[in-house]
mmCIF file of C-alpha atoms and ligand atoms in Angstrom:
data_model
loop_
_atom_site.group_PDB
_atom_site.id
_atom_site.type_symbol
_atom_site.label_atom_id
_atom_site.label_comp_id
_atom_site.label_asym_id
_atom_site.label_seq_id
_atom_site.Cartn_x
_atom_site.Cartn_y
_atom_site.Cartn_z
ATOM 1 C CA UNK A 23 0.000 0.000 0.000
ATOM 2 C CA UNK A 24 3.085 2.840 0.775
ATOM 3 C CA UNK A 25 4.246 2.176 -2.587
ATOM 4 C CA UNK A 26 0.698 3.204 -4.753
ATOM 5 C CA UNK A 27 0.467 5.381 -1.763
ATOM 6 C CA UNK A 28 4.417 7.516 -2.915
ATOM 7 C CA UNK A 29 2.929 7.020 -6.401
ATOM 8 C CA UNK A 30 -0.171 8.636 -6.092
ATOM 9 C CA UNK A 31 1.871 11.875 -3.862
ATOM 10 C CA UNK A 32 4.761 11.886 -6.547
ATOM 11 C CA UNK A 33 2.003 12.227 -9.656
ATOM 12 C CA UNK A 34 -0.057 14.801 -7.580
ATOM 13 C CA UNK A 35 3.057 16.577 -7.257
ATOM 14 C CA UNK A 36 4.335 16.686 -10.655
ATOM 15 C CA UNK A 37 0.922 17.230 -12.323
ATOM 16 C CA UNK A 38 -0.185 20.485 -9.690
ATOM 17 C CA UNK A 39 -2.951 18.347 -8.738
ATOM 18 C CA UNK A 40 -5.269 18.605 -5.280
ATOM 19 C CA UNK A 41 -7.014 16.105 -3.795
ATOM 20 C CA UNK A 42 -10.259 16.255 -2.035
ATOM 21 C CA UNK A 43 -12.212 13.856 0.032
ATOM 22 C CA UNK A 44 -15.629 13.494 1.370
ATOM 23 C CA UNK A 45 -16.254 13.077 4.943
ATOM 24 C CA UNK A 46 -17.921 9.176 3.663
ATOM 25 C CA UNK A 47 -14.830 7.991 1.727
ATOM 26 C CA UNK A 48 -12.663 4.948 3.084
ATOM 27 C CA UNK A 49 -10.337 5.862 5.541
ATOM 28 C CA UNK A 50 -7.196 5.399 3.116
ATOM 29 C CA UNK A 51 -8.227 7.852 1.083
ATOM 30 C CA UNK A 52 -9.034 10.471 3.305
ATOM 31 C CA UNK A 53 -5.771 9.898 5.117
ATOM 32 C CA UNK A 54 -3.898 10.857 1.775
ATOM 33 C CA UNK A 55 -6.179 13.533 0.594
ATOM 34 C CA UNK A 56 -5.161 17.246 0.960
ATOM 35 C CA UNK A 57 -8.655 18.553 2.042
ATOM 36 C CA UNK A 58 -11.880 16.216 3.950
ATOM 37 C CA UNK A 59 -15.491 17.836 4.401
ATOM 38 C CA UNK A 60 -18.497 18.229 3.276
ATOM 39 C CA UNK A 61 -20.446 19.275 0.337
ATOM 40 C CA UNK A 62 -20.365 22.649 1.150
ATOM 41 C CA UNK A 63 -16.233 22.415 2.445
ATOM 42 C CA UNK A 64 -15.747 20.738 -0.814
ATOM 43 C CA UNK A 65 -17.147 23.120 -2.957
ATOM 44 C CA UNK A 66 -15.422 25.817 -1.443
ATOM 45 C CA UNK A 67 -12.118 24.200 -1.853
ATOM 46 C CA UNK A 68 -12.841 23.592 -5.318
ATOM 47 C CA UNK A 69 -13.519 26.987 -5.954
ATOM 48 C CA UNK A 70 -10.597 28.547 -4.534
ATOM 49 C CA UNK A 71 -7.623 25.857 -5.097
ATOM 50 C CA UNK A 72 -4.681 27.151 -7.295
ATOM 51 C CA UNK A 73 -3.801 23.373 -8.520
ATOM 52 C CA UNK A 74 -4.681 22.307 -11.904
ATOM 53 C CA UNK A 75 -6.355 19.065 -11.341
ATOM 54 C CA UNK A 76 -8.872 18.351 -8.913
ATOM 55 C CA UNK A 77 -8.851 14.636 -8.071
ATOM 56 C CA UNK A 78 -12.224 14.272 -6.740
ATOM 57 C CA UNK A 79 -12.849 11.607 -4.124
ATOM 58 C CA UNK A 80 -16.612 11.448 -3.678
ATOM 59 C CA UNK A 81 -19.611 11.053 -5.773
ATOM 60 C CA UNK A 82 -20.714 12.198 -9.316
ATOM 61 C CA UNK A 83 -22.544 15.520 -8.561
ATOM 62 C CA UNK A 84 -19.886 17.002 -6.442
ATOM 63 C CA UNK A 85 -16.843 16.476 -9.000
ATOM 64 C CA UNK A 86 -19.451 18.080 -10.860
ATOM 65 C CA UNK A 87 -20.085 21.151 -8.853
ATOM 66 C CA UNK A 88 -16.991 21.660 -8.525
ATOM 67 C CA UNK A 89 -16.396 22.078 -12.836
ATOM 68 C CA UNK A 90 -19.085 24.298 -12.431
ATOM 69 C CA UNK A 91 -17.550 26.457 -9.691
ATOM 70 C CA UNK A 92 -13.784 25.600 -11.857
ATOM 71 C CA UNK A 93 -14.581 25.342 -15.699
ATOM 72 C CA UNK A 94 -10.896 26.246 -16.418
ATOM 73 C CA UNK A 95 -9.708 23.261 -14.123
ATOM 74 C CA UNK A 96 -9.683 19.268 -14.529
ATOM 75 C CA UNK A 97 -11.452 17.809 -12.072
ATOM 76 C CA UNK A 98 -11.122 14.194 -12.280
ATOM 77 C CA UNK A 99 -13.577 10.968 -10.538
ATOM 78 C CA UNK A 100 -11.785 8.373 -10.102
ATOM 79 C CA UNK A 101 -15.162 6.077 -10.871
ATOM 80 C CA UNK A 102 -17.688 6.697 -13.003
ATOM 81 C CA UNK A 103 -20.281 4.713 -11.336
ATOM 82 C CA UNK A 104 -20.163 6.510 -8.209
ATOM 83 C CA UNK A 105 -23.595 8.008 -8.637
ATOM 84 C CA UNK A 106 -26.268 8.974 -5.830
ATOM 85 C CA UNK A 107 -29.805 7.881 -5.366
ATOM 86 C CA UNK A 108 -31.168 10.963 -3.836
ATOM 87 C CA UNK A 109 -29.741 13.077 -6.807
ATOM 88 C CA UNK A 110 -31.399 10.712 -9.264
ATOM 89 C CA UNK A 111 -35.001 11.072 -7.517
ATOM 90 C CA UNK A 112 -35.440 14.070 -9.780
ATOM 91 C CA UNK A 113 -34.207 15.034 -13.411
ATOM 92 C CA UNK A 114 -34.675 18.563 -15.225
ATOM 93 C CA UNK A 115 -37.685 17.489 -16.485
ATOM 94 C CA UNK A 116 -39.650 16.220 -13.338
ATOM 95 C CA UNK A 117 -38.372 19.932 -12.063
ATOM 96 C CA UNK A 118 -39.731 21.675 -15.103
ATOM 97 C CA UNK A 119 -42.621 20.426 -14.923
ATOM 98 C CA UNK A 120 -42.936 20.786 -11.410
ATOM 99 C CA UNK A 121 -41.881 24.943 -11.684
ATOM 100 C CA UNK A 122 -44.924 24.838 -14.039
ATOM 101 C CA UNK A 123 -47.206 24.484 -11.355
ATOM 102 C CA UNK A 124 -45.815 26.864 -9.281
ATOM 103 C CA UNK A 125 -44.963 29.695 -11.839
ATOM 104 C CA UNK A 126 -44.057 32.443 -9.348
ATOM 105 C CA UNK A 127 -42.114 29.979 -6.758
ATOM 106 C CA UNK A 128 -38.404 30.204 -5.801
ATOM 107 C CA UNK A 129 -36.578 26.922 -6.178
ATOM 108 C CA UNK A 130 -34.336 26.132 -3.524
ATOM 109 C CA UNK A 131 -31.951 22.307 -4.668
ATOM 110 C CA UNK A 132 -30.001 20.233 -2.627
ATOM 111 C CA UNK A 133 -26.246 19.896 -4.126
ATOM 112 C CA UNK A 134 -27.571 16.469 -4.119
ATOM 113 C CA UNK A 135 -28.715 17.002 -7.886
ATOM 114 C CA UNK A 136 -27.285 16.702 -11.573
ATOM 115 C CA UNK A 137 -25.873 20.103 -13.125
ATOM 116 C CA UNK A 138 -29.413 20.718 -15.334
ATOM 117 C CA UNK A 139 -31.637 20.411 -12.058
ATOM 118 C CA UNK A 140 -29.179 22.976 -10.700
ATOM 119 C CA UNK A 141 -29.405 25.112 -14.285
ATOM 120 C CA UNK A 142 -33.301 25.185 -13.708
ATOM 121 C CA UNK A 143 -32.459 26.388 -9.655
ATOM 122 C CA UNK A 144 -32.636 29.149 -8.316
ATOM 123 C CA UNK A 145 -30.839 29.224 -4.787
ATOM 124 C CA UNK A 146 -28.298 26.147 -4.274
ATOM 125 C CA UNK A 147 -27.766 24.732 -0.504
ATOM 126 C CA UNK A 148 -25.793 22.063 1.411
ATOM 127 C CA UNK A 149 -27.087 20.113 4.341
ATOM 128 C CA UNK A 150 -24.880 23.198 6.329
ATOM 129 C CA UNK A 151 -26.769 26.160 4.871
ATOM 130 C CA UNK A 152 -30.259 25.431 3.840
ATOM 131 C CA UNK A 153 -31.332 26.819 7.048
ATOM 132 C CA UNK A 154 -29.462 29.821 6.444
ATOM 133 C CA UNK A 155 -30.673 30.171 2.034
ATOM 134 C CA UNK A 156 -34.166 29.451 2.745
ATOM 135 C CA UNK A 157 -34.142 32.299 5.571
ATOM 136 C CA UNK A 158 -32.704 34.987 3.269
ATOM 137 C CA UNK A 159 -35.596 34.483 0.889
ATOM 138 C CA UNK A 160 -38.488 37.026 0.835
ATOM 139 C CA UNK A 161 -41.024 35.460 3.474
ATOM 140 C CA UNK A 162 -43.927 36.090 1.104
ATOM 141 C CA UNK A 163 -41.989 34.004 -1.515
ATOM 142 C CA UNK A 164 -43.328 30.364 -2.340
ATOM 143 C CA UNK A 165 -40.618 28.108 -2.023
ATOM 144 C CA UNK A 166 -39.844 24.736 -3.647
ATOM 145 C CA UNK A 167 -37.190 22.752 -2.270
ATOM 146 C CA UNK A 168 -36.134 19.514 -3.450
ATOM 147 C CA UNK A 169 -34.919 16.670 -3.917
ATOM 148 C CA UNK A 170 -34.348 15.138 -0.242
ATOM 149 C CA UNK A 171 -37.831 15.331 1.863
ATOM 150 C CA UNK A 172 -35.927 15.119 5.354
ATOM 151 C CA UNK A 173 -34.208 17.806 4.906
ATOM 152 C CA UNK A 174 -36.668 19.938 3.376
ATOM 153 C CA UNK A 175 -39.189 18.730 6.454
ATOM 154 C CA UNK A 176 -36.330 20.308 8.446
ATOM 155 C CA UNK A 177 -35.932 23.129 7.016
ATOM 156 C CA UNK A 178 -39.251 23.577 6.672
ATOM 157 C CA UNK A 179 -39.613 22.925 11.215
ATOM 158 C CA UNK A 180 -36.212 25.286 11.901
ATOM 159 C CA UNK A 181 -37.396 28.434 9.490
ATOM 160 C CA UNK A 182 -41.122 27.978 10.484
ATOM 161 C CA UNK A 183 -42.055 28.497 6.243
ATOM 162 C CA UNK A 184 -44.462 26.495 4.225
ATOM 163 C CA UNK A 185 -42.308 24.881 1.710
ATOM 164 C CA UNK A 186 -43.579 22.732 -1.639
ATOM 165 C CA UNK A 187 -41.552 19.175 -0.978
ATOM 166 C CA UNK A 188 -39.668 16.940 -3.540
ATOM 167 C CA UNK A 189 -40.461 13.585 -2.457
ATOM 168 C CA UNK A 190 -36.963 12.110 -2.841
ATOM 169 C CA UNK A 191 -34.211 10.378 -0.065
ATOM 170 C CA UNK A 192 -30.958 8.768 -0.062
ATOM 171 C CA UNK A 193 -31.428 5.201 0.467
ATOM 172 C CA UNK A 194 -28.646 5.407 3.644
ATOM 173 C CA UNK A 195 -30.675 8.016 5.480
ATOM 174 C CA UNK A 196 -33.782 6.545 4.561
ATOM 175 C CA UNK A 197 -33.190 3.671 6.562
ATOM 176 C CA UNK A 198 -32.129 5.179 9.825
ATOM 177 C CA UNK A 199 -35.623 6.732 10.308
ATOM 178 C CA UNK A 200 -36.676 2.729 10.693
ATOM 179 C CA UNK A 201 -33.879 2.733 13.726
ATOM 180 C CA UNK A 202 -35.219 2.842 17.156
ATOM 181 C CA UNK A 203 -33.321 5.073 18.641
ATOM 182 C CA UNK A 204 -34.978 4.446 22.205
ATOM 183 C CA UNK A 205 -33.174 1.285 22.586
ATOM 184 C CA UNK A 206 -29.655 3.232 21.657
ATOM 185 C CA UNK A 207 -30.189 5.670 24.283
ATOM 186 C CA UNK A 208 -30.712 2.782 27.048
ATOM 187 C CA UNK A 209 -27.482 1.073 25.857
ATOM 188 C CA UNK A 210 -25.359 4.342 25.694
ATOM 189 C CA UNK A 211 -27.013 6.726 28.253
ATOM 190 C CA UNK A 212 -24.494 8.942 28.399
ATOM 191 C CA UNK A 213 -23.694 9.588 24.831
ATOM 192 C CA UNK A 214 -24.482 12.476 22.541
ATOM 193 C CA UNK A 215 -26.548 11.570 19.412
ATOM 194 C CA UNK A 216 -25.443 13.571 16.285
ATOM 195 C CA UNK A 217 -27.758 13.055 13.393
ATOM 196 C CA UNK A 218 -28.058 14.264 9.410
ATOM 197 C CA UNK A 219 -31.056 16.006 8.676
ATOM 198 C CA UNK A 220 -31.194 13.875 5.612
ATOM 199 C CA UNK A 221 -31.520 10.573 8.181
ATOM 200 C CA UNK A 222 -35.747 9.450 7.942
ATOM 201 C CA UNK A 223 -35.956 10.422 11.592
ATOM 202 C CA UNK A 224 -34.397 14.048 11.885
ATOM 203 C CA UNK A 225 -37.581 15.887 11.836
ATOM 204 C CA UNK A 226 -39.101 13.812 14.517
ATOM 205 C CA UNK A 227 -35.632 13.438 16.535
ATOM 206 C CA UNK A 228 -36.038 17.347 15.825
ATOM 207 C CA UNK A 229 -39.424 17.890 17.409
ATOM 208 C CA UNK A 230 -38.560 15.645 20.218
ATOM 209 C CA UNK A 231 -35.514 17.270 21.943
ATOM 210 C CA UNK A 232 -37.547 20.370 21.361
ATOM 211 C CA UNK A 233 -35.637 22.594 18.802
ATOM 212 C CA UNK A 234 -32.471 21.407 21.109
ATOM 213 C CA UNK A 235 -33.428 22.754 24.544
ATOM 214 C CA UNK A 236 -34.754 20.567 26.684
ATOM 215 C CA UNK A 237 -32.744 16.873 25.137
ATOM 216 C CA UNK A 238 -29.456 18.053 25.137
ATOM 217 C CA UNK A 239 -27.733 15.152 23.948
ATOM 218 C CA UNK A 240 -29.679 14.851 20.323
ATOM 219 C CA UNK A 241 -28.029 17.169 18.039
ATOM 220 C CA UNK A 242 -28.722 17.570 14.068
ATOM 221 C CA UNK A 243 -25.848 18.233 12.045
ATOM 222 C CA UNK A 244 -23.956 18.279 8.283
ATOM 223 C CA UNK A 245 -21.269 15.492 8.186
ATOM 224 C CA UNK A 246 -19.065 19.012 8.851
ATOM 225 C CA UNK A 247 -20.924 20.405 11.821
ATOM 226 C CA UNK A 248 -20.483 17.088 13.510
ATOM 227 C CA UNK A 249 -17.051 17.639 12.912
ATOM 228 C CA UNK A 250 -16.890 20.439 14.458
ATOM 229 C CA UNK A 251 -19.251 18.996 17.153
ATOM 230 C CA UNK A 252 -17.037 16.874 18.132
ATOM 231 C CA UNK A 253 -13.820 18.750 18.041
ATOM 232 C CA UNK A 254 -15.719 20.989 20.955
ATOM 233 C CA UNK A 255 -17.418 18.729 23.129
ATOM 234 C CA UNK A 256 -16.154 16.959 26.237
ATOM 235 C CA UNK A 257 -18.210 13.825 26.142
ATOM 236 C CA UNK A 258 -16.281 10.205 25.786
ATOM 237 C CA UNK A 259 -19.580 8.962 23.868
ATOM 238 C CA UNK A 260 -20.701 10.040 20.971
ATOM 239 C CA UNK A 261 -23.652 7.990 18.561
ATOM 240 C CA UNK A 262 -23.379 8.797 14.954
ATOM 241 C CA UNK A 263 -26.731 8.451 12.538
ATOM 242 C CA UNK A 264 -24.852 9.109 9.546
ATOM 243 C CA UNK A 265 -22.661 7.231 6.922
ATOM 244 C CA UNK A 266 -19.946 5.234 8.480
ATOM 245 C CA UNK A 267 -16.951 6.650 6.929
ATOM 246 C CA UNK A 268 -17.119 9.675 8.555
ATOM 247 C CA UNK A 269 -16.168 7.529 12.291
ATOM 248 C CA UNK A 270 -12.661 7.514 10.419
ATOM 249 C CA UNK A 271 -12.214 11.139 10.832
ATOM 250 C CA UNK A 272 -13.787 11.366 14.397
ATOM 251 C CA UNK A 273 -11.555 8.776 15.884
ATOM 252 C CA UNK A 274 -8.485 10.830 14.491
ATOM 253 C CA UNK A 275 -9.953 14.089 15.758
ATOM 254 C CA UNK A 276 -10.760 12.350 19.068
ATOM 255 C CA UNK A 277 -8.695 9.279 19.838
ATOM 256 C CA UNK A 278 -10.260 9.824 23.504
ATOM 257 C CA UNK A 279 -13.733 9.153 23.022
ATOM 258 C CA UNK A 280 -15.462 6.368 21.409
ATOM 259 C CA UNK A 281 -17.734 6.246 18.541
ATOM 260 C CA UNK A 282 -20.403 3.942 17.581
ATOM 261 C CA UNK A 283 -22.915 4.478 14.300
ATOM 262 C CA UNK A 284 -26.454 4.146 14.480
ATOM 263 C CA UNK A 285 -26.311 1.150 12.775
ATOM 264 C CA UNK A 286 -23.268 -0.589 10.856
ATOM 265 C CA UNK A 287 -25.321 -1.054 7.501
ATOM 266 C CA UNK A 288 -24.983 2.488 6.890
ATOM 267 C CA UNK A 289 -22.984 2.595 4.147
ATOM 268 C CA UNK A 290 -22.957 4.423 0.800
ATOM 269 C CA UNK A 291 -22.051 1.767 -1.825
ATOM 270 C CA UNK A 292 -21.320 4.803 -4.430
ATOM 271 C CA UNK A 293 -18.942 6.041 -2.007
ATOM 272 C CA UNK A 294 -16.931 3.677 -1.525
ATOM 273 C CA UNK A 295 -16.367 2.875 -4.964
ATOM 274 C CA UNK A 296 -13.579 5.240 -4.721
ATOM 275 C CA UNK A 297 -10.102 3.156 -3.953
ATOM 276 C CA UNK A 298 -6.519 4.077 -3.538
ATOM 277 C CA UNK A 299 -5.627 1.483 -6.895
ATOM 278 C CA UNK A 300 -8.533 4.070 -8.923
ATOM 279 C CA UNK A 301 -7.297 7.203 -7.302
ATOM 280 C CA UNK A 302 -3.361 6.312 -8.678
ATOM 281 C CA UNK A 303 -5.136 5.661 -12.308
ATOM 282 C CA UNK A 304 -7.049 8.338 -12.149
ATOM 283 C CA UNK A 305 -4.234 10.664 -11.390
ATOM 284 C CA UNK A 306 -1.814 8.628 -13.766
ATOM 285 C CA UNK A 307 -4.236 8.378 -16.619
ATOM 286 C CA UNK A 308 -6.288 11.588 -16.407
ATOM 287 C CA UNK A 309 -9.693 10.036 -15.644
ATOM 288 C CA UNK A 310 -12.202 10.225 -15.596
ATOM 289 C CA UNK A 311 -12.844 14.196 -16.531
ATOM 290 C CA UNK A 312 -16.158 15.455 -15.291
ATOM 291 C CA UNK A 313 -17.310 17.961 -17.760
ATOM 292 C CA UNK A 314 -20.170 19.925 -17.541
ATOM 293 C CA UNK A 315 -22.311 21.510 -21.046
ATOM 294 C CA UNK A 316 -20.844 25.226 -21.288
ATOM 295 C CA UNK A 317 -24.657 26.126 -21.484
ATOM 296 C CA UNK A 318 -25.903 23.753 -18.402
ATOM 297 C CA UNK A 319 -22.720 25.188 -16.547
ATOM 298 C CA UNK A 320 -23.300 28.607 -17.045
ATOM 299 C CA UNK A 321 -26.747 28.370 -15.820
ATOM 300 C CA UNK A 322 -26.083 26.103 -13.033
ATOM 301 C CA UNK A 323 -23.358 28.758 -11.541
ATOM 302 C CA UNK A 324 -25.443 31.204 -10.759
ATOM 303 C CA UNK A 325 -27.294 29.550 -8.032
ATOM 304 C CA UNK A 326 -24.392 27.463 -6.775
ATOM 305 C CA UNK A 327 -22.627 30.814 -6.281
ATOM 306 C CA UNK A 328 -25.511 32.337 -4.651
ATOM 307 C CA UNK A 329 -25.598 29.777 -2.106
ATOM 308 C CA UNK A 330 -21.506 30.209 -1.667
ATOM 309 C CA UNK A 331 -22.172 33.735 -1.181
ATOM 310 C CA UNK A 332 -24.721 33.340 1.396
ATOM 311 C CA UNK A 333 -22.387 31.530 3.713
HETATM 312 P P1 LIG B 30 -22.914 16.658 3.676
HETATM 313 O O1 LIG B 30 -23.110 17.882 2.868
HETATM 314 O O2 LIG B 30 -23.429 16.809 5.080
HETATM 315 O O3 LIG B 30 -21.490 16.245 3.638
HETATM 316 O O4 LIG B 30 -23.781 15.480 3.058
HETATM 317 C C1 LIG B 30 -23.578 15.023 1.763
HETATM 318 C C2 LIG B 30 -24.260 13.775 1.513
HETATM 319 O O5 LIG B 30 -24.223 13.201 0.455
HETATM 320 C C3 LIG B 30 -25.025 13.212 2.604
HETATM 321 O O6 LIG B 30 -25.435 11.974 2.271
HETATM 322 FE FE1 LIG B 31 -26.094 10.207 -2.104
HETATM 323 FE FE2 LIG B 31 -26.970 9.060 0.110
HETATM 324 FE FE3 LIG B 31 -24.598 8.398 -0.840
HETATM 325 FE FE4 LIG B 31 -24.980 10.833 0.248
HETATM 326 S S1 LIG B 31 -25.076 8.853 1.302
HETATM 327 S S2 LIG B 31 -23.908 10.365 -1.661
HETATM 328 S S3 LIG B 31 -27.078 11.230 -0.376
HETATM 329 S S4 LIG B 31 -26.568 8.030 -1.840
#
């Protein structure tokens, strides 16, 4: 493994390139990456790097976000099959047709979508910001938000507006909501729970500590802001309803405290598609280049930029 792993830092080296992980990714890879975080982290990153190649280490839309936010960079995925199943609940179709409905409404996506569901968006957001998006629109403004249904019931219970739903979910997060949590509390009493508002049960988990103040230990989070969570807090336990990669990261941020994940089968297969062997041919071989339609990309910009401007 320390010889692909020399290989892969010697070609990033002599071909300017950077490499950036999401929080989800196998543990080798985010141990050689240059930059780990979320969506919204990762977009940043992309937008602001001076390399010349962006090896992308996540999932389809995001290497393509960040061609959007870079069209004069390569930004490479090291698999082509590393899709997502909440970004392919809706194409720009479904959305058209859906805006047709609702001529006068804002639309407010989910980075979780292709580049022409973002071209027909108005307002881009991460799992970090929607709060923040959806509360600098106009109050009188009708406001679609799609594609994840969690999230947008979350959004919807934070900023108190009425808000047309998408009725799409990741498969992952889906899941959790079937969890009972009741019986993870008994077994780790002490523990704080941080959850992902795209999980089937944030909403409720929401309602139930009462908008945070009276259950402190259930707190609702970006794969990021539990990060950052955790970095903070002085508890040894911590429960995690998220994808399991991310317990990579918190164990090297915390070595002190233990982690356990809502449940083990919590896994995004199109994550870890992504290996150290396809990361060296992918930096050795150029591939595979995400490219996004000069005309999709130009319209898809706008509202990725609003959101990046917003935060
Ligand atoms: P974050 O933006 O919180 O990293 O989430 C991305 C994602 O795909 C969650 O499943
Ligand atoms: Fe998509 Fe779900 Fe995987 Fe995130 S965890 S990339 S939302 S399929």
């Amino acid at each position: 493994m320390n010889d692909i792993i020399n290989e892969i830092l010697k070609l990033k080296k002599e071909k300017n390139a950077v490499i950036l992980a999401h929080n989800y990714q196998i543990g080798e890879i985010q141990d050689i990456a240059d930059f780990v975080g979320d969506s919204l982290g990762l977009s940043q990153q992309a937008a602001k790097t001076g390399a010349e190649i962006i090896a992308f280490c996540g999932v389809h839309f995001m290497a393509e976000t960040a061609s959007i936010i870079s069209p004069n960079k390569k930004v490479l995925l090291p698999d082509l099959e590393a899709g997502c199943s909440l970004a392919a609940t809706i194409n720009a179709d479904q959305l058209r047709e859906w805006k047709q409905k609702f001529p006068d409404a804002v639309v407010v996506s989910y980075v979780n979508t292709t580049a022409e569901v973002k071209a027909e968006s108005d307002y881009c957001v991460t799992s970090s910001n929607a709060v923040k998006v959806v509360e600098a629109i106009p109050p009188g403004k009708k406001i679609l938000f799609l594609p994840d249904k969690f999230l947008g019931q979350y959004v919807s219970a934070i900023t108190g507006r009425e808000i047309e739903i998408w009725n799409g979910a990741c498969h992952v997060h889906e899941k959790i909501g079937d969890i009972d949590f009741g019986e993870a509390e008994k077994v780790h009493s002490q523990a704080e729970f941080l959850i992902h508002p795209e999980c089937g049960c944030s909403t409720s988990c929401m309602l139930k500590s009462q908008m945070y103040h009276d259950c402190r230990n259930v707190h609702i989070y970006s794969t990021e802001g539990m990060i950052g969570y955790v970095e903070k807090s002085d508890a040894k336990e911590f429960v995690i309803a998220t994808e399991v990669g991310i317990l990579h990261r918190m164990k090297k941020i915390k070595p002190s405290a233990e982690f356990f994940p809502i449940s083990d089968k919590s896994v995004c297969e199109y994550m870890k598609m992504i290996t150290v062997e396809k990361l060296y041919e992918s930096l050795l071989y150029d591939r595979y280049e995400i490219k996004v339609p000069d005309e999709v990309a130009r319209r898809a910009r706008l509202p990725i930029e609003r959101m990046l401007s917003i935060v």
